[in-house]
mmCIF file of C-alpha atoms in Angstrom:
data_model
loop_
_atom_site.group_PDB
_atom_site.id
_atom_site.type_symbol
_atom_site.label_atom_id
_atom_site.label_comp_id
_atom_site.label_asym_id
_atom_site.label_seq_id
_atom_site.Cartn_x
_atom_site.Cartn_y
_atom_site.Cartn_z
ATOM 1 C CA MET T 1 -0.205 0.401 -0.174
ATOM 2 C CA THR T 2 1.155 3.238 -0.857
ATOM 3 C CA ASP T 3 2.770 5.606 1.866
ATOM 4 C CA THR T 4 0.279 8.304 3.306
ATOM 5 C CA LEU T 5 2.417 11.541 2.788
ATOM 6 C CA LEU T 6 -0.717 13.960 4.310
ATOM 7 C CA GLU T 7 -3.270 13.308 6.926
ATOM 8 C CA VAL T 8 -6.088 15.635 7.670
ATOM 9 C CA CYS T 9 -8.553 14.846 10.263
ATOM 10 C CA GLY T 10 -11.784 17.095 11.391
ATOM 11 C CA LEU T 11 -9.735 20.519 10.187
ATOM 12 C CA GLU T 12 -11.864 23.894 11.568
ATOM 13 C CA ILE T 13 -10.350 27.252 10.793
ATOM 14 C CA SER T 14 -12.993 30.285 11.494
ATOM 15 C CA TYR T 15 -12.172 34.178 10.615
ATOM 16 C CA GLY T 16 -13.643 36.057 13.771
ATOM 17 C CA GLY T 17 -17.062 33.739 14.492
ATOM 18 C CA ILE T 18 -17.308 32.315 10.590
ATOM 19 C CA ARG T 19 -16.441 29.152 10.536
ATOM 20 C CA ALA T 20 -15.075 28.356 6.800
ATOM 21 C CA VAL T 21 -14.305 25.294 7.216
ATOM 22 C CA LYS T 22 -16.105 22.909 9.138
ATOM 23 C CA GLY T 23 -13.985 19.810 10.546
ATOM 24 C CA ILE T 24 -12.822 18.317 7.251
ATOM 25 C CA ASP T 25 -11.024 14.918 6.503
ATOM 26 C CA LEU T 26 -8.485 14.654 3.302
ATOM 27 C CA HIS T 27 -5.507 12.840 2.717
ATOM 28 C CA ILE T 28 -2.948 12.536 -0.151
ATOM 29 C CA ALA T 29 -0.130 9.554 -0.483
ATOM 30 C CA SER T 30 3.068 9.692 -1.530
ATOM 31 C CA GLY T 31 3.042 10.341 -4.892
ATOM 32 C CA GLU T 32 -0.474 11.165 -5.567
ATOM 33 C CA LEU T 33 -2.296 14.120 -7.341
ATOM 34 C CA VAL T 34 -5.713 15.177 -5.657
ATOM 35 C CA ALA T 35 -8.091 17.881 -7.116
ATOM 36 C CA LEU T 36 -10.047 19.705 -4.755
ATOM 37 C CA ILE T 37 -13.073 21.006 -6.564
ATOM 38 C CA GLY T 38 -15.911 23.639 -5.302
ATOM 39 C CA SER T 39 -17.317 27.147 -5.862
ATOM 40 C CA ASN T 40 -16.264 30.208 -4.893
ATOM 41 C CA GLY T 41 -16.016 30.639 -1.045
ATOM 42 C CA ALA T 42 -15.865 27.207 -0.573
ATOM 43 C CA GLY T 43 -13.450 27.114 1.596
ATOM 44 C CA LYS T 44 -10.714 25.809 -0.293
ATOM 45 C CA THR T 45 -8.201 28.507 -0.352
ATOM 46 C CA THR T 46 -8.521 28.686 3.236
ATOM 47 C CA THR T 47 -7.498 24.661 3.214
ATOM 48 C CA LEU T 48 -4.798 25.347 1.516
ATOM 49 C CA LYS T 49 -3.719 28.020 3.731
ATOM 50 C CA ALA T 50 -3.833 26.005 7.196
ATOM 51 C CA LEU T 51 -1.670 23.671 5.155
ATOM 52 C CA ALA T 52 0.625 25.861 4.429
ATOM 53 C CA GLY T 53 0.754 27.149 7.770
ATOM 54 C CA LEU T 54 -0.599 30.715 7.008
ATOM 55 C CA LEU T 55 -3.620 30.110 9.357
ATOM 56 C CA HIS T 56 -3.677 28.475 12.530
ATOM 57 C CA PRO T 57 -7.065 25.581 12.474
ATOM 58 C CA ALA T 58 -9.545 26.177 15.049
ATOM 59 C CA ARG T 59 -8.946 22.729 16.126
ATOM 60 C CA GLY T 60 -8.204 19.166 13.728
ATOM 61 C CA LYS T 61 -5.128 17.143 12.935
ATOM 62 C CA ILE T 62 -2.531 17.712 10.026
ATOM 63 C CA GLN T 63 -0.066 15.010 9.887
ATOM 64 C CA TYR T 64 2.736 15.443 7.054
ATOM 65 C CA ALA T 65 5.647 12.451 6.962
ATOM 66 C CA ASN T 66 3.891 11.232 10.224
ATOM 67 C CA ARG T 67 4.317 14.195 12.002
ATOM 68 C CA SER T 68 1.976 16.760 13.410
ATOM 69 C CA LEU T 69 2.215 19.841 11.628
ATOM 70 C CA ILE T 70 -0.136 22.113 14.556
ATOM 71 C CA ASN T 71 2.426 23.592 15.879
ATOM 72 C CA VAL T 72 4.949 24.141 13.081
ATOM 73 C CA VAL T 73 5.137 27.744 11.136
ATOM 74 C CA ALA T 74 5.567 28.206 7.720
ATOM 75 C CA HIS T 75 8.613 28.653 7.031
ATOM 76 C CA GLN T 76 9.418 25.182 9.056
ATOM 77 C CA ARG T 77 6.951 23.635 6.585
ATOM 78 C CA ALA T 78 8.774 24.886 3.408
ATOM 79 C CA ALA T 79 12.051 23.697 4.504
ATOM 80 C CA MET T 80 10.078 19.871 5.369
ATOM 81 C CA GLY T 81 9.003 20.026 1.580
ATOM 82 C CA ILE T 82 5.886 21.941 1.402
ATOM 83 C CA ALA T 83 5.284 24.247 -1.250
ATOM 84 C CA LEU T 84 2.540 26.829 -2.119
ATOM 85 C CA VAL T 85 2.019 28.307 -5.273
ATOM 86 C CA PRO T 86 -1.131 30.740 -4.350
ATOM 87 C CA GLU T 87 -3.836 32.236 -5.689
ATOM 88 C CA GLY T 88 -2.883 35.185 -7.769
ATOM 89 C CA ARG T 89 0.978 33.616 -8.386
ATOM 90 C CA GLY T 90 2.026 36.070 -5.992
ATOM 91 C CA VAL T 91 5.602 36.721 -7.703
ATOM 92 C CA PHE T 92 8.407 39.450 -6.919
ATOM 93 C CA ALA T 93 7.027 41.848 -9.523
ATOM 94 C CA ARG T 94 10.467 44.103 -9.471
ATOM 95 C CA MET T 95 12.454 40.890 -9.040
ATOM 96 C CA THR T 96 13.660 39.309 -12.752
ATOM 97 C CA VAL T 97 12.682 35.773 -13.729
ATOM 98 C CA LEU T 98 15.853 34.610 -12.402
ATOM 99 C CA GLU T 99 15.803 36.293 -9.028
ATOM 100 C CA ASN T 100 12.226 34.774 -8.525
ATOM 101 C CA LEU T 101 12.720 31.224 -9.053
ATOM 102 C CA LEU T 102 16.400 31.588 -6.813
ATOM 103 C CA MET T 103 14.215 32.784 -3.610
ATOM 104 C CA GLY T 104 12.928 29.655 -4.322
ATOM 105 C CA ALA T 105 15.766 27.748 -3.541
ATOM 106 C CA TYR T 106 16.205 30.181 -0.558
ATOM 107 C CA ILE T 107 16.125 27.529 2.223
ATOM 108 C CA ARG T 108 19.064 25.614 -0.081
ATOM 109 C CA ASP T 109 22.710 25.582 -0.035
ATOM 110 C CA ASP T 110 23.966 23.069 -2.818
ATOM 111 C CA LYS T 111 25.586 25.209 -5.242
ATOM 112 C CA SER T 112 25.635 22.663 -7.819
ATOM 113 C CA GLY T 113 22.005 21.181 -7.401
ATOM 114 C CA ILE T 114 20.571 24.960 -7.640
ATOM 115 C CA ALA T 115 22.147 24.810 -10.778
ATOM 116 C CA ILE T 116 20.704 21.827 -11.429
ATOM 117 C CA ASP T 117 17.513 22.423 -11.304
ATOM 118 C CA LEU T 118 17.205 25.576 -12.578
ATOM 119 C CA ALA T 119 18.463 24.380 -16.346
ATOM 120 C CA ARG T 120 15.584 21.798 -15.388
ATOM 121 C CA MET T 121 13.000 24.608 -15.013
ATOM 122 C CA TYR T 122 14.214 26.084 -18.058
ATOM 123 C CA GLU T 123 13.631 22.659 -19.796
ATOM 124 C CA LEU T 124 10.039 22.525 -18.097
ATOM 125 C CA PHE T 125 9.615 26.688 -18.902
ATOM 126 C CA PRO T 126 11.190 27.270 -22.024
ATOM 127 C CA ARG T 127 9.666 30.827 -21.476
ATOM 128 C CA LEU T 128 11.246 31.553 -18.890
ATOM 129 C CA ALA T 129 14.835 30.831 -20.128
ATOM 130 C CA GLU T 130 13.995 33.594 -23.085
ATOM 131 C CA ARG T 131 12.732 35.902 -19.984
ATOM 132 C CA LYS T 132 15.116 35.457 -17.716
ATOM 133 C CA ASP T 133 16.475 38.677 -16.874
ATOM 134 C CA GLN T 134 12.990 40.506 -17.647
ATOM 135 C CA LEU T 135 11.075 42.003 -14.295
ATOM 136 C CA ALA T 136 8.183 39.107 -13.357
ATOM 137 C CA GLY T 137 5.718 42.115 -12.915
ATOM 138 C CA THR T 138 5.524 43.129 -16.904
ATOM 139 C CA LEU T 139 4.858 38.969 -17.944
ATOM 140 C CA SER T 140 2.121 37.884 -18.754
ATOM 141 C CA GLY T 141 -0.710 36.146 -16.972
ATOM 142 C CA GLY T 142 0.200 33.194 -18.017
ATOM 143 C CA GLU T 143 4.124 33.704 -17.712
ATOM 144 C CA GLN T 144 4.018 34.859 -13.896
ATOM 145 C CA GLN T 145 1.809 31.200 -13.638
ATOM 146 C CA MET T 146 5.527 29.513 -14.954
ATOM 147 C CA VAL T 147 7.155 31.847 -12.532
ATOM 148 C CA ALA T 148 5.195 30.869 -9.606
ATOM 149 C CA MET T 149 5.721 27.195 -10.197
ATOM 150 C CA ALA T 150 9.573 27.091 -11.210
ATOM 151 C CA ARG T 151 9.710 28.892 -8.093
ATOM 152 C CA ALA T 152 7.753 26.563 -5.737
ATOM 153 C CA LEU T 153 9.895 23.360 -7.572
ATOM 154 C CA MET T 154 12.952 25.387 -6.571
ATOM 155 C CA GLY T 155 12.701 24.240 -3.174
ATOM 156 C CA ARG T 156 12.210 20.659 -4.350
ATOM 157 C CA PRO T 157 9.102 19.900 -2.493
ATOM 158 C CA ARG T 158 8.086 16.747 -1.631
ATOM 159 C CA LEU T 159 4.405 18.310 -1.602
ATOM 160 C CA LEU T 160 2.734 21.125 -4.397
ATOM 161 C CA MET T 161 -0.109 22.717 -3.610
ATOM 162 C CA LEU T 162 -1.588 24.806 -6.383
ATOM 163 C CA ASP T 163 -4.341 27.228 -5.918
ATOM 164 C CA GLU T 164 -6.439 27.940 -9.025
ATOM 165 C CA PRO T 165 -3.653 27.653 -11.445
ATOM 166 C CA SER T 166 -5.719 28.337 -14.436
ATOM 167 C CA MET T 167 -7.117 31.385 -12.951
ATOM 168 C CA GLY T 168 -7.838 34.457 -15.520
ATOM 169 C CA LEU T 169 -5.302 32.615 -18.341
ATOM 170 C CA ALA T 170 -5.925 32.266 -22.047
ATOM 171 C CA PRO T 171 -7.287 28.376 -23.014
ATOM 172 C CA LEU T 172 -3.338 27.976 -24.825
ATOM 173 C CA MET T 173 -1.864 28.609 -21.475
ATOM 174 C CA VAL T 174 -4.066 26.805 -19.137
ATOM 175 C CA GLN T 175 -3.210 23.765 -21.486
ATOM 176 C CA LYS T 176 0.429 24.439 -21.323
ATOM 177 C CA ILE T 177 -0.283 24.624 -17.286
ATOM 178 C CA PHE T 178 -1.473 21.425 -16.924
ATOM 179 C CA GLU T 179 0.949 20.018 -19.393
ATOM 180 C CA VAL T 180 3.444 20.833 -17.210
ATOM 181 C CA ILE T 181 1.373 19.470 -14.197
ATOM 182 C CA ARG T 182 1.260 15.861 -15.246
ATOM 183 C CA ASP T 183 5.114 16.105 -16.275
ATOM 184 C CA ILE T 184 5.481 16.525 -12.473
ATOM 185 C CA ALA T 185 3.200 14.639 -11.362
ATOM 186 C CA ALA T 186 4.735 11.709 -13.752
ATOM 187 C CA LEU T 187 7.670 12.262 -11.680
ATOM 188 C CA GLY T 188 5.988 10.660 -8.833
ATOM 189 C CA MET T 189 5.221 13.914 -6.958
ATOM 190 C CA SER T 190 2.518 14.440 -4.363
ATOM 191 C CA ILE T 191 0.158 17.321 -5.702
ATOM 192 C CA LEU T 192 -3.032 19.110 -3.745
ATOM 193 C CA LEU T 193 -4.375 20.714 -6.725
ATOM 194 C CA VAL T 194 -7.695 23.246 -6.187
ATOM 195 C CA GLU T 195 -9.039 24.485 -9.388
ATOM 196 C CA GLN T 196 -12.556 26.133 -10.218
ATOM 197 C CA ASN T 197 -12.019 24.094 -13.793
ATOM 198 C CA ALA T 198 -13.413 20.950 -12.640
ATOM 199 C CA LYS T 199 -13.094 19.039 -15.753
ATOM 200 C CA LEU T 200 -9.633 20.206 -15.770
ATOM 201 C CA ALA T 201 -8.973 19.321 -12.426
ATOM 202 C CA LEU T 202 -10.329 15.806 -12.697
ATOM 203 C CA GLN T 203 -9.125 14.831 -15.968
ATOM 204 C CA VAL T 204 -5.301 14.620 -14.593
ATOM 205 C CA ALA T 205 -5.972 13.681 -10.748
ATOM 206 C CA GLN T 206 -6.208 10.827 -10.016
ATOM 207 C CA ARG T 207 -8.456 11.182 -6.767
ATOM 208 C CA GLY T 208 -11.153 14.041 -6.538
ATOM 209 C CA TYR T 209 -12.840 15.641 -2.986
ATOM 210 C CA VAL T 210 -15.368 18.022 -3.899
ATOM 211 C CA MET T 211 -15.591 21.361 -1.288
ATOM 212 C CA GLU T 212 -18.938 22.751 -0.822
ATOM 213 C CA SER T 213 -19.772 25.808 2.050
ATOM 214 C CA GLY T 214 -16.742 24.242 4.177
ATOM 215 C CA GLU T 215 -17.771 21.088 4.031
ATOM 216 C CA ILE T 216 -16.396 18.126 1.638
ATOM 217 C CA THR T 217 -19.047 16.305 0.179
ATOM 218 C CA LEU T 218 -18.583 13.948 -2.206
ATOM 219 C CA SER T 219 -14.805 11.878 -2.455
ATOM 220 C CA GLY T 220 -13.524 9.724 -4.876
ATOM 221 C CA ALA T 221 -11.664 8.677 -7.650
ATOM 222 C CA ALA T 222 -11.184 11.210 -10.464
ATOM 223 C CA THR T 223 -13.381 9.199 -12.886
ATOM 224 C CA GLU T 224 -15.609 8.364 -10.738
ATOM 225 C CA LEU T 225 -16.782 12.471 -9.736
ATOM 226 C CA LEU T 226 -15.857 12.966 -13.407
ATOM 227 C CA GLY T 227 -19.562 11.036 -14.193
ATOM 228 C CA SER T 228 -21.348 11.497 -11.137
ATOM 229 C CA ALA T 229 -24.425 13.371 -11.765
ATOM 230 C CA ALA T 230 -24.203 15.690 -9.045
ATOM 231 C CA VAL T 231 -21.141 16.813 -10.281
ATOM 232 C CA GLN T 232 -21.196 17.152 -13.784
ATOM 233 C CA ARG T 233 -24.441 19.447 -13.114
ATOM 234 C CA ALA T 234 -23.034 21.516 -10.192
ATOM 235 C CA TYR T 235 -19.555 22.078 -12.269
ATOM 236 C CA LEU T 236 -19.355 20.603 -15.630
ATOM 237 C CA GLY T 237 -22.735 22.688 -17.065
ATOM 238 C CA ALA T 238 -24.764 19.234 -17.625
#
């Protein structure tokens, strides 16, 4: 049986008196690509922020590589191999593409390994090689998404969390981004993909969770969810 890398049990997150996430359970196995789908305001981004250490849960358990993360702060989680590509990309606009990528490797001191990974990022994202000396803030939305993903990968994460990677992108760029997600997954990286485009997300994932109003309402194999009448009505326009 594949080892569980991340296990979340009874996770609750509140903003003031509002329960944004209401006791959810989910897990990700080593090397698994899992999609978390749902409409705006369902609690998906809030969940990712809690997993990354940017929000403190009201209650619940987060286990990563058999270790509790409840009292582990964000930069320590990054050092443990948890990387978040945030919604809206979050690039350092006044830094070059190269400088952004090197920021992703700030926790590393293996210069030769960093150089190897930098070359690998330029292979994955040839556009970034062409624009490596350009300020990230002057790039298109799709190019900034590439920077954000490459920056996260420069930390050599074990778990990559992607928050709405297709948001605001042209169809051709969405296709390219999802090709890269498939390639990364094929290398055995664990990925938690939050995505409003449910069809795209479930087509690349192995399993999926459906989140509504802070709760997980459906879960299962991605192919099963794609064929679910409830998912098709709510998210696939059927």
